[in-house]
Amino acid sequence: QKEVEQNSGPLSVPEGAIASLNCTYSDRGSQSFFWYRQYSGKSPELIMFIYSNGDKEDGRFTAQLNKASQYVSLLIRDSQPSDSATYLCAPGQLTFGSGTQLTVLP
Amino acid sequence: DAEITQSPRHKITETGRQVTLACHQTWNHNNMFWYRQDLGHGLRLIHYSYGVQDTNKGEVSDGYSVSRSNTEDLPLTLESAASSQTSVYFCASSPGGSGNTIYFGEGSWLTVV
């Protein structure tokens, strides 16, 4: 079993829809969780971080964490074509998921 | 502005040659990392450092080495380049502690022929 698994995608949603990205992790000791966005040919950049169980909202983005289920998700509301990118989940600094490629169709 | 820079950004080298990728950050971050990114594998950790003179092996460290002689720099050396090391390499840094955001350099595209 991989340490970090993400829905493999690619995921396509129409403009204005909600995009849901999921991630499960195996290390029960993980305390901090990060979502990075990576545009093609560019380096990853932080979108959200979450430390506590529950939801954390930042603009159109909501991160959800359930440590008991070892599950973290990212919801993107009112998806825009500019959100088209690969989204990487990272529990901590040393391991990353393989990413989910999101395409938002105009 | 503080930043993290990688050089060279693109390099083509021959099998068996030694290659060094430079990474320099001006944030005074304690933590520095090297990752490689290949299609289908996401980011995989090569080596990391939590401070001067500290280095640790990551998931895919075979064939790579690093040294940390100061806070600002963590050069990555490929001892004898192999075609399997053709990849995009990202250097990154963060403040001390394992729960902080990582800031990435722009990447170095390495091709081994």
PDB file of C-alpha atoms in Angstrom:
ATOM      1  CA  GLN A   1       0.000   0.000   0.000  1.00  0.00           C
ATOM      2  CA  LYS A   2       1.312   3.414  -0.940  1.00  0.00           C
ATOM      3  CA  GLU A   3       1.875   5.858   1.888  1.00  0.00           C
ATOM      4  CA  VAL A   4      -0.277   8.498   0.233  1.00  0.00           C
ATOM      5  CA  GLU A   5      -2.988   7.723  -2.303  1.00  0.00           C
ATOM      6  CA  GLN A   6      -4.982  10.191  -4.329  1.00  0.00           C
ATOM      7  CA  ASN A   7      -7.833   9.665  -6.735  1.00  0.00           C
ATOM      8  CA  SER A   8      -5.828   9.171  -9.867  1.00  0.00           C
ATOM      9  CA  GLY A   9      -7.938  11.154 -12.265  1.00  0.00           C
ATOM     10  CA  PRO A  10      -7.830  12.834 -14.586  1.00  0.00           C
ATOM     11  CA  LEU A  11     -10.851  14.647 -13.241  1.00  0.00           C
ATOM     12  CA  SER A  12     -12.937  16.908 -15.446  1.00  0.00           C
ATOM     13  CA  VAL A  13     -15.622  19.250 -14.181  1.00  0.00           C
ATOM     14  CA  PRO A  14     -17.590  22.010 -15.909  1.00  0.00           C
ATOM     15  CA  GLU A  15     -16.930  25.619 -15.042  1.00  0.00           C
ATOM     16  CA  GLY A  16     -18.830  26.648 -11.929  1.00  0.00           C
ATOM     17  CA  ALA A  17     -19.082  23.115 -10.534  1.00  0.00           C
ATOM     18  CA  ILE A  18     -17.536  21.743  -7.357  1.00  0.00           C
ATOM     19  CA  ALA A  19     -14.341  19.733  -7.787  1.00  0.00           C
ATOM     20  CA  SER A  20     -13.631  17.134  -5.112  1.00  0.00           C
ATOM     21  CA  LEU A  21     -10.116  15.826  -4.612  1.00  0.00           C
ATOM     22  CA  ASN A  22      -9.409  13.016  -2.172  1.00  0.00           C
ATOM     23  CA  CYS A  23      -6.373  11.697  -0.377  1.00  0.00           C
ATOM     24  CA  THR A  24      -5.740   8.855   2.061  1.00  0.00           C
ATOM     25  CA  TYR A  25      -2.543   8.352   4.027  1.00  0.00           C
ATOM     26  CA  SER A  26      -1.069   5.486   6.002  1.00  0.00           C
ATOM     27  CA  ASP A  27       0.987   7.222   8.720  1.00  0.00           C
ATOM     28  CA  ARG A  28      -1.316   7.663  11.723  1.00  0.00           C
ATOM     29  CA  GLY A  29       1.282   9.959  13.268  1.00  0.00           C
ATOM     30  CA  SER A  30       0.858  12.612  10.581  1.00  0.00           C
ATOM     31  CA  GLN A  31      -0.100  15.926  12.130  1.00  0.00           C
ATOM     32  CA  SER A  32      -0.059  18.437   9.290  1.00  0.00           C
ATOM     33  CA  PHE A  33      -1.558  18.138   5.833  1.00  0.00           C
ATOM     34  CA  PHE A  34      -0.921  20.228   2.768  1.00  0.00           C
ATOM     35  CA  TRP A  35      -2.505  20.642  -0.630  1.00  0.00           C
ATOM     36  CA  TYR A  36      -0.287  21.976  -3.396  1.00  0.00           C
ATOM     37  CA  ARG A  37      -1.300  23.054  -6.888  1.00  0.00           C
ATOM     38  CA  GLN A  38       1.065  22.480  -9.777  1.00  0.00           C
ATOM     39  CA  TYR A  39       0.553  23.954 -13.211  1.00  0.00           C
ATOM     40  CA  SER A  40       2.126  22.117 -16.121  1.00  0.00           C
ATOM     41  CA  GLY A  41       5.843  22.855 -16.305  1.00  0.00           C
ATOM     42  CA  LYS A  42       5.838  24.782 -13.036  1.00  0.00           C
ATOM     43  CA  SER A  43       6.743  24.047  -9.439  1.00  0.00           C
ATOM     44  CA  PRO A  44       4.154  23.163  -6.776  1.00  0.00           C
ATOM     45  CA  GLU A  45       2.654  25.988  -4.737  1.00  0.00           C
ATOM     46  CA  LEU A  46       0.701  25.801  -1.495  1.00  0.00           C
ATOM     47  CA  ILE A  47      -3.092  25.993  -1.694  1.00  0.00           C
ATOM     48  CA  MET A  48      -4.188  24.950   1.764  1.00  0.00           C
ATOM     49  CA  PHE A  49      -2.888  23.440   4.959  1.00  0.00           C
ATOM     50  CA  ILE A  50      -4.900  21.855   7.752  1.00  0.00           C
ATOM     51  CA  TYR A  51      -3.877  20.519  11.142  1.00  0.00           C
ATOM     52  CA  SER A  52      -7.135  19.812  12.955  1.00  0.00           C
ATOM     53  CA  ASN A  53     -10.042  17.495  12.244  1.00  0.00           C
ATOM     54  CA  GLY A  54     -12.921  19.155  10.452  1.00  0.00           C
ATOM     55  CA  ASP A  55     -13.154  21.746   7.730  1.00  0.00           C
ATOM     56  CA  LYS A  56     -11.015  24.732   6.885  1.00  0.00           C
ATOM     57  CA  GLU A  57     -12.206  27.239   4.340  1.00  0.00           C
ATOM     58  CA  ASP A  58     -10.192  29.766   2.355  1.00  0.00           C
ATOM     59  CA  GLY A  59     -12.114  31.523  -0.377  1.00  0.00           C
ATOM     60  CA  ARG A  60     -13.312  28.946  -2.887  1.00  0.00           C
ATOM     61  CA  PHE A  61     -11.207  26.193  -1.302  1.00  0.00           C
ATOM     62  CA  THR A  62     -12.213  23.940   1.599  1.00  0.00           C
ATOM     63  CA  ALA A  63      -9.930  21.340   3.110  1.00  0.00           C
ATOM     64  CA  GLN A  64     -11.463  18.538   5.154  1.00  0.00           C
ATOM     65  CA  LEU A  65      -9.515  16.324   7.529  1.00  0.00           C
ATOM     66  CA  ASN A  66     -10.572  13.119   9.271  1.00  0.00           C
ATOM     67  CA  LYS A  67      -7.620  11.684  11.171  1.00  0.00           C
ATOM     68  CA  ALA A  68      -9.556   8.649  12.381  1.00  0.00           C
ATOM     69  CA  SER A  69     -10.221   7.643   8.781  1.00  0.00           C
ATOM     70  CA  GLN A  70      -6.796   8.906   7.625  1.00  0.00           C
ATOM     71  CA  TYR A  71      -8.517  10.938   4.975  1.00  0.00           C
ATOM     72  CA  VAL A  72      -8.069  14.482   3.731  1.00  0.00           C
ATOM     73  CA  SER A  73      -9.911  16.164   0.900  1.00  0.00           C
ATOM     74  CA  LEU A  74      -9.958  19.414  -1.019  1.00  0.00           C
ATOM     75  CA  LEU A  75     -13.129  20.936  -2.409  1.00  0.00           C
ATOM     76  CA  ILE A  76     -12.963  23.679  -5.002  1.00  0.00           C
ATOM     77  CA  ARG A  77     -16.221  25.576  -5.341  1.00  0.00           C
ATOM     78  CA  ASP A  78     -17.192  27.554  -8.425  1.00  0.00           C
ATOM     79  CA  SER A  79     -14.380  25.908 -10.381  1.00  0.00           C
ATOM     80  CA  GLN A  80     -12.659  28.097 -12.957  1.00  0.00           C
ATOM     81  CA  PRO A  81     -10.581  27.146 -16.008  1.00  0.00           C
ATOM     82  CA  SER A  82      -7.611  28.675 -14.161  1.00  0.00           C
ATOM     83  CA  ASP A  83      -7.993  25.895 -11.559  1.00  0.00           C
ATOM     84  CA  SER A  84      -6.927  23.353 -14.182  1.00  0.00           C
ATOM     85  CA  ALA A  85      -3.763  21.864 -12.725  1.00  0.00           C
ATOM     86  CA  THR A  86      -2.437  18.870 -10.844  1.00  0.00           C
ATOM     87  CA  TYR A  87      -3.199  18.845  -7.127  1.00  0.00           C
ATOM     88  CA  LEU A  88      -0.779  17.169  -4.755  1.00  0.00           C
ATOM     89  CA  CYS A  89      -1.617  15.978  -1.260  1.00  0.00           C
ATOM     90  CA  ALA A  90       1.162  15.855   1.346  1.00  0.00           C
ATOM     91  CA  PRO A  91       0.893  14.665   4.937  1.00  0.00           C
ATOM     92  CA  GLY A  92       3.931  16.510   6.203  1.00  0.00           C
ATOM     93  CA  GLN A  93       7.049  17.317   4.225  1.00  0.00           C
ATOM     94  CA  LEU A  94       8.561  14.004   3.225  1.00  0.00           C
ATOM     95  CA  THR A  95       5.884  12.223   1.201  1.00  0.00           C
ATOM     96  CA  PHE A  96       3.537  13.341  -1.524  1.00  0.00           C
ATOM     97  CA  GLY A  97       0.698  11.702  -3.360  1.00  0.00           C
ATOM     98  CA  SER A  98       1.112  11.178  -7.085  1.00  0.00           C
ATOM     99  CA  GLY A  99      -1.384  13.934  -7.748  1.00  0.00           C
ATOM    100  CA  THR A 100      -4.790  14.357  -9.328  1.00  0.00           C
ATOM    101  CA  GLN A 101      -4.999  16.180 -12.634  1.00  0.00           C
ATOM    102  CA  LEU A 102      -8.006  18.484 -12.726  1.00  0.00           C
ATOM    103  CA  THR A 103      -9.433  20.018 -15.878  1.00  0.00           C
ATOM    104  CA  VAL A 104     -12.169  22.637 -15.631  1.00  0.00           C
ATOM    105  CA  LEU A 105     -14.078  22.852 -18.891  1.00  0.00           C
ATOM    106  CA  PRO A 106     -15.347  26.300 -19.983  1.00  0.00           C
TER     107      PRO A 106
ATOM    108  CA  ASP B   1      12.645  39.398  -1.819  1.00  0.00           C
ATOM    109  CA  ALA B   2      13.780  36.137  -0.297  1.00  0.00           C
ATOM    110  CA  GLU B   3      13.746  33.254  -2.718  1.00  0.00           C
ATOM    111  CA  ILE B   4      14.995  29.816  -3.637  1.00  0.00           C
ATOM    112  CA  THR B   5      16.914  29.366  -6.864  1.00  0.00           C
ATOM    113  CA  GLN B   6      18.110  26.311  -8.742  1.00  0.00           C
ATOM    114  CA  SER B   7      20.805  26.011 -11.374  1.00  0.00           C
ATOM    115  CA  PRO B   8      21.124  24.943 -14.035  1.00  0.00           C
ATOM    116  CA  ARG B   9      17.485  25.018 -15.075  1.00  0.00           C
ATOM    117  CA  HIS B  10      18.120  22.668 -17.974  1.00  0.00           C
ATOM    118  CA  LYS B  11      21.001  20.283 -18.527  1.00  0.00           C
ATOM    119  CA  ILE B  12      21.852  17.448 -20.876  1.00  0.00           C
ATOM    120  CA  THR B  13      24.643  15.150 -19.776  1.00  0.00           C
ATOM    121  CA  GLU B  14      26.111  11.823 -20.749  1.00  0.00           C
ATOM    122  CA  THR B  15      25.819   8.545 -18.928  1.00  0.00           C
ATOM    123  CA  GLY B  16      28.551   8.109 -16.340  1.00  0.00           C
ATOM    124  CA  ARG B  17      29.321  11.780 -15.831  1.00  0.00           C
ATOM    125  CA  GLN B  18      29.120  13.451 -12.445  1.00  0.00           C
ATOM    126  CA  VAL B  19      26.497  16.182 -12.286  1.00  0.00           C
ATOM    127  CA  THR B  20      25.795  18.735  -9.574  1.00  0.00           C
ATOM    128  CA  LEU B  21      22.550  20.652  -9.287  1.00  0.00           C
ATOM    129  CA  ALA B  22      22.764  23.770  -7.168  1.00  0.00           C
ATOM    130  CA  CYS B  23      20.111  25.047  -4.775  1.00  0.00           C
ATOM    131  CA  HIS B  24      20.328  28.355  -2.920  1.00  0.00           C
ATOM    132  CA  GLN B  25      17.746  29.916  -0.600  1.00  0.00           C
ATOM    133  CA  THR B  26      17.791  33.327   1.030  1.00  0.00           C
ATOM    134  CA  TRP B  27      15.044  32.742   3.619  1.00  0.00           C
ATOM    135  CA  ASN B  28      17.466  31.361   6.220  1.00  0.00           C
ATOM    136  CA  HIS B  29      15.336  28.213   6.392  1.00  0.00           C
ATOM    137  CA  ASN B  30      16.715  25.305   8.392  1.00  0.00           C
ATOM    138  CA  ASN B  31      15.019  22.600   6.321  1.00  0.00           C
ATOM    139  CA  MET B  32      15.974  21.879   2.728  1.00  0.00           C
ATOM    140  CA  PHE B  33      14.847  19.097   0.425  1.00  0.00           C
ATOM    141  CA  TRP B  34      15.503  17.566  -2.965  1.00  0.00           C
ATOM    142  CA  TYR B  35      12.717  15.790  -4.837  1.00  0.00           C
ATOM    143  CA  ARG B  36      12.449  14.272  -8.276  1.00  0.00           C
ATOM    144  CA  GLN B  37       9.254  14.195 -10.249  1.00  0.00           C
ATOM    145  CA  ASP B  38       8.470  11.625 -12.899  1.00  0.00           C
ATOM    146  CA  LEU B  39       5.237  10.958 -14.719  1.00  0.00           C
ATOM    147  CA  GLY B  40       3.030   8.700 -12.646  1.00  0.00           C
ATOM    148  CA  HIS B  41       5.160   8.950  -9.504  1.00  0.00           C
ATOM    149  CA  GLY B  42       4.495  12.409  -8.200  1.00  0.00           C
ATOM    150  CA  LEU B  43       7.204  13.946  -6.053  1.00  0.00           C
ATOM    151  CA  ARG B  44       9.680  11.532  -4.490  1.00  0.00           C
ATOM    152  CA  LEU B  45      12.127  12.568  -1.810  1.00  0.00           C
ATOM    153  CA  ILE B  46      15.820  12.101  -2.606  1.00  0.00           C
ATOM    154  CA  HIS B  47      17.617  13.710   0.350  1.00  0.00           C
ATOM    155  CA  TYR B  48      16.789  16.245   3.000  1.00  0.00           C
ATOM    156  CA  SER B  49      18.531  18.329   5.627  1.00  0.00           C
ATOM    157  CA  TYR B  50      17.336  19.859   8.873  1.00  0.00           C
ATOM    158  CA  GLY B  51      20.351  22.075   9.336  1.00  0.00           C
ATOM    159  CA  VAL B  52      24.058  22.599   8.690  1.00  0.00           C
ATOM    160  CA  GLN B  53      25.998  19.328   8.606  1.00  0.00           C
ATOM    161  CA  ASP B  54      22.741  17.342   8.784  1.00  0.00           C
ATOM    162  CA  THR B  55      21.707  15.192   5.807  1.00  0.00           C
ATOM    163  CA  ASN B  56      19.248  12.326   5.524  1.00  0.00           C
ATOM    164  CA  LYS B  57      18.336   9.833   2.830  1.00  0.00           C
ATOM    165  CA  GLY B  58      14.912   9.866   1.289  1.00  0.00           C
ATOM    166  CA  GLU B  59      12.914   7.294  -0.614  1.00  0.00           C
ATOM    167  CA  VAL B  60      15.066   7.350  -3.777  1.00  0.00           C
ATOM    168  CA  SER B  61      18.565   8.275  -2.591  1.00  0.00           C
ATOM    169  CA  ASP B  62      20.619   5.654  -4.455  1.00  0.00           C
ATOM    170  CA  GLY B  63      23.045   7.333  -6.864  1.00  0.00           C
ATOM    171  CA  TYR B  64      22.650  10.776  -5.266  1.00  0.00           C
ATOM    172  CA  SER B  65      24.486  12.660  -2.547  1.00  0.00           C
ATOM    173  CA  VAL B  66      24.126  16.008  -0.792  1.00  0.00           C
ATOM    174  CA  SER B  67      26.138  18.076   1.630  1.00  0.00           C
ATOM    175  CA  ARG B  68      25.074  21.012   3.806  1.00  0.00           C
ATOM    176  CA  SER B  69      27.988  23.269   4.687  1.00  0.00           C
ATOM    177  CA  ASN B  70      25.900  26.401   5.263  1.00  0.00           C
ATOM    178  CA  THR B  71      22.259  27.331   5.770  1.00  0.00           C
ATOM    179  CA  GLU B  72      21.691  28.686   2.278  1.00  0.00           C
ATOM    180  CA  ASP B  73      22.867  25.859   0.010  1.00  0.00           C
ATOM    181  CA  LEU B  74      22.095  22.193  -0.571  1.00  0.00           C
ATOM    182  CA  PRO B  75      23.768  20.966  -3.764  1.00  0.00           C
ATOM    183  CA  LEU B  76      22.650  17.625  -5.196  1.00  0.00           C
ATOM    184  CA  THR B  77      25.298  15.453  -6.854  1.00  0.00           C
ATOM    185  CA  LEU B  78      24.679  12.572  -9.193  1.00  0.00           C
ATOM    186  CA  GLU B  79      27.822  10.505  -8.788  1.00  0.00           C
ATOM    187  CA  SER B  80      27.605   8.693 -12.145  1.00  0.00           C
ATOM    188  CA  ALA B  81      24.586   9.791 -14.138  1.00  0.00           C
ATOM    189  CA  ALA B  82      22.289   7.080 -15.472  1.00  0.00           C
ATOM    190  CA  SER B  83      19.432   7.306 -17.965  1.00  0.00           C
ATOM    191  CA  SER B  84      17.045   6.392 -15.133  1.00  0.00           C
ATOM    192  CA  GLN B  85      17.964   9.706 -13.512  1.00  0.00           C
ATOM    193  CA  THR B  86      16.458  11.704 -16.351  1.00  0.00           C
ATOM    194  CA  SER B  87      13.844  13.691 -14.479  1.00  0.00           C
ATOM    195  CA  VAL B  88      12.737  17.040 -13.165  1.00  0.00           C
ATOM    196  CA  TYR B  89      14.418  17.900  -9.896  1.00  0.00           C
ATOM    197  CA  PHE B  90      12.903  20.274  -7.361  1.00  0.00           C
ATOM    198  CA  CYS B  91      14.737  21.829  -4.474  1.00  0.00           C
ATOM    199  CA  ALA B  92      12.636  23.130  -1.603  1.00  0.00           C
ATOM    200  CA  SER B  93      12.989  24.703   1.813  1.00  0.00           C
ATOM    201  CA  SER B  94      10.930  25.375   4.892  1.00  0.00           C
ATOM    202  CA  PRO B  95      11.350  26.874   8.330  1.00  0.00           C
ATOM    203  CA  GLY B  96      12.425  24.428  11.043  1.00  0.00           C
ATOM    204  CA  GLY B  97       9.913  21.801  12.165  1.00  0.00           C
ATOM    205  CA  SER B  98       8.103  19.151  10.170  1.00  0.00           C
ATOM    206  CA  GLY B  99       4.761  20.922  10.097  1.00  0.00           C
ATOM    207  CA  ASN B 100       5.659  23.924   7.998  1.00  0.00           C
ATOM    208  CA  THR B 101       4.891  24.746   4.397  1.00  0.00           C
ATOM    209  CA  ILE B 102       7.496  23.864   1.824  1.00  0.00           C
ATOM    210  CA  TYR B 103       8.581  26.448  -0.728  1.00  0.00           C
ATOM    211  CA  PHE B 104       9.806  25.073  -4.030  1.00  0.00           C
ATOM    212  CA  GLY B 105      12.408  26.236  -6.486  1.00  0.00           C
ATOM    213  CA  GLU B 106      11.526  26.420 -10.165  1.00  0.00           C
ATOM    214  CA  GLY B 107      12.969  23.014 -10.994  1.00  0.00           C
ATOM    215  CA  SER B 108      15.917  21.639 -12.928  1.00  0.00           C
ATOM    216  CA  TRP B 109      15.247  19.543 -16.024  1.00  0.00           C
ATOM    217  CA  LEU B 110      17.986  16.935 -16.377  1.00  0.00           C
ATOM    218  CA  THR B 111      18.375  14.644 -19.363  1.00  0.00           C
ATOM    219  CA  VAL B 112      20.944  11.834 -19.287  1.00  0.00           C
ATOM    220  CA  VAL B 113      21.806  10.471 -22.725  1.00  0.00           C
TER     221      VAL B 113
END
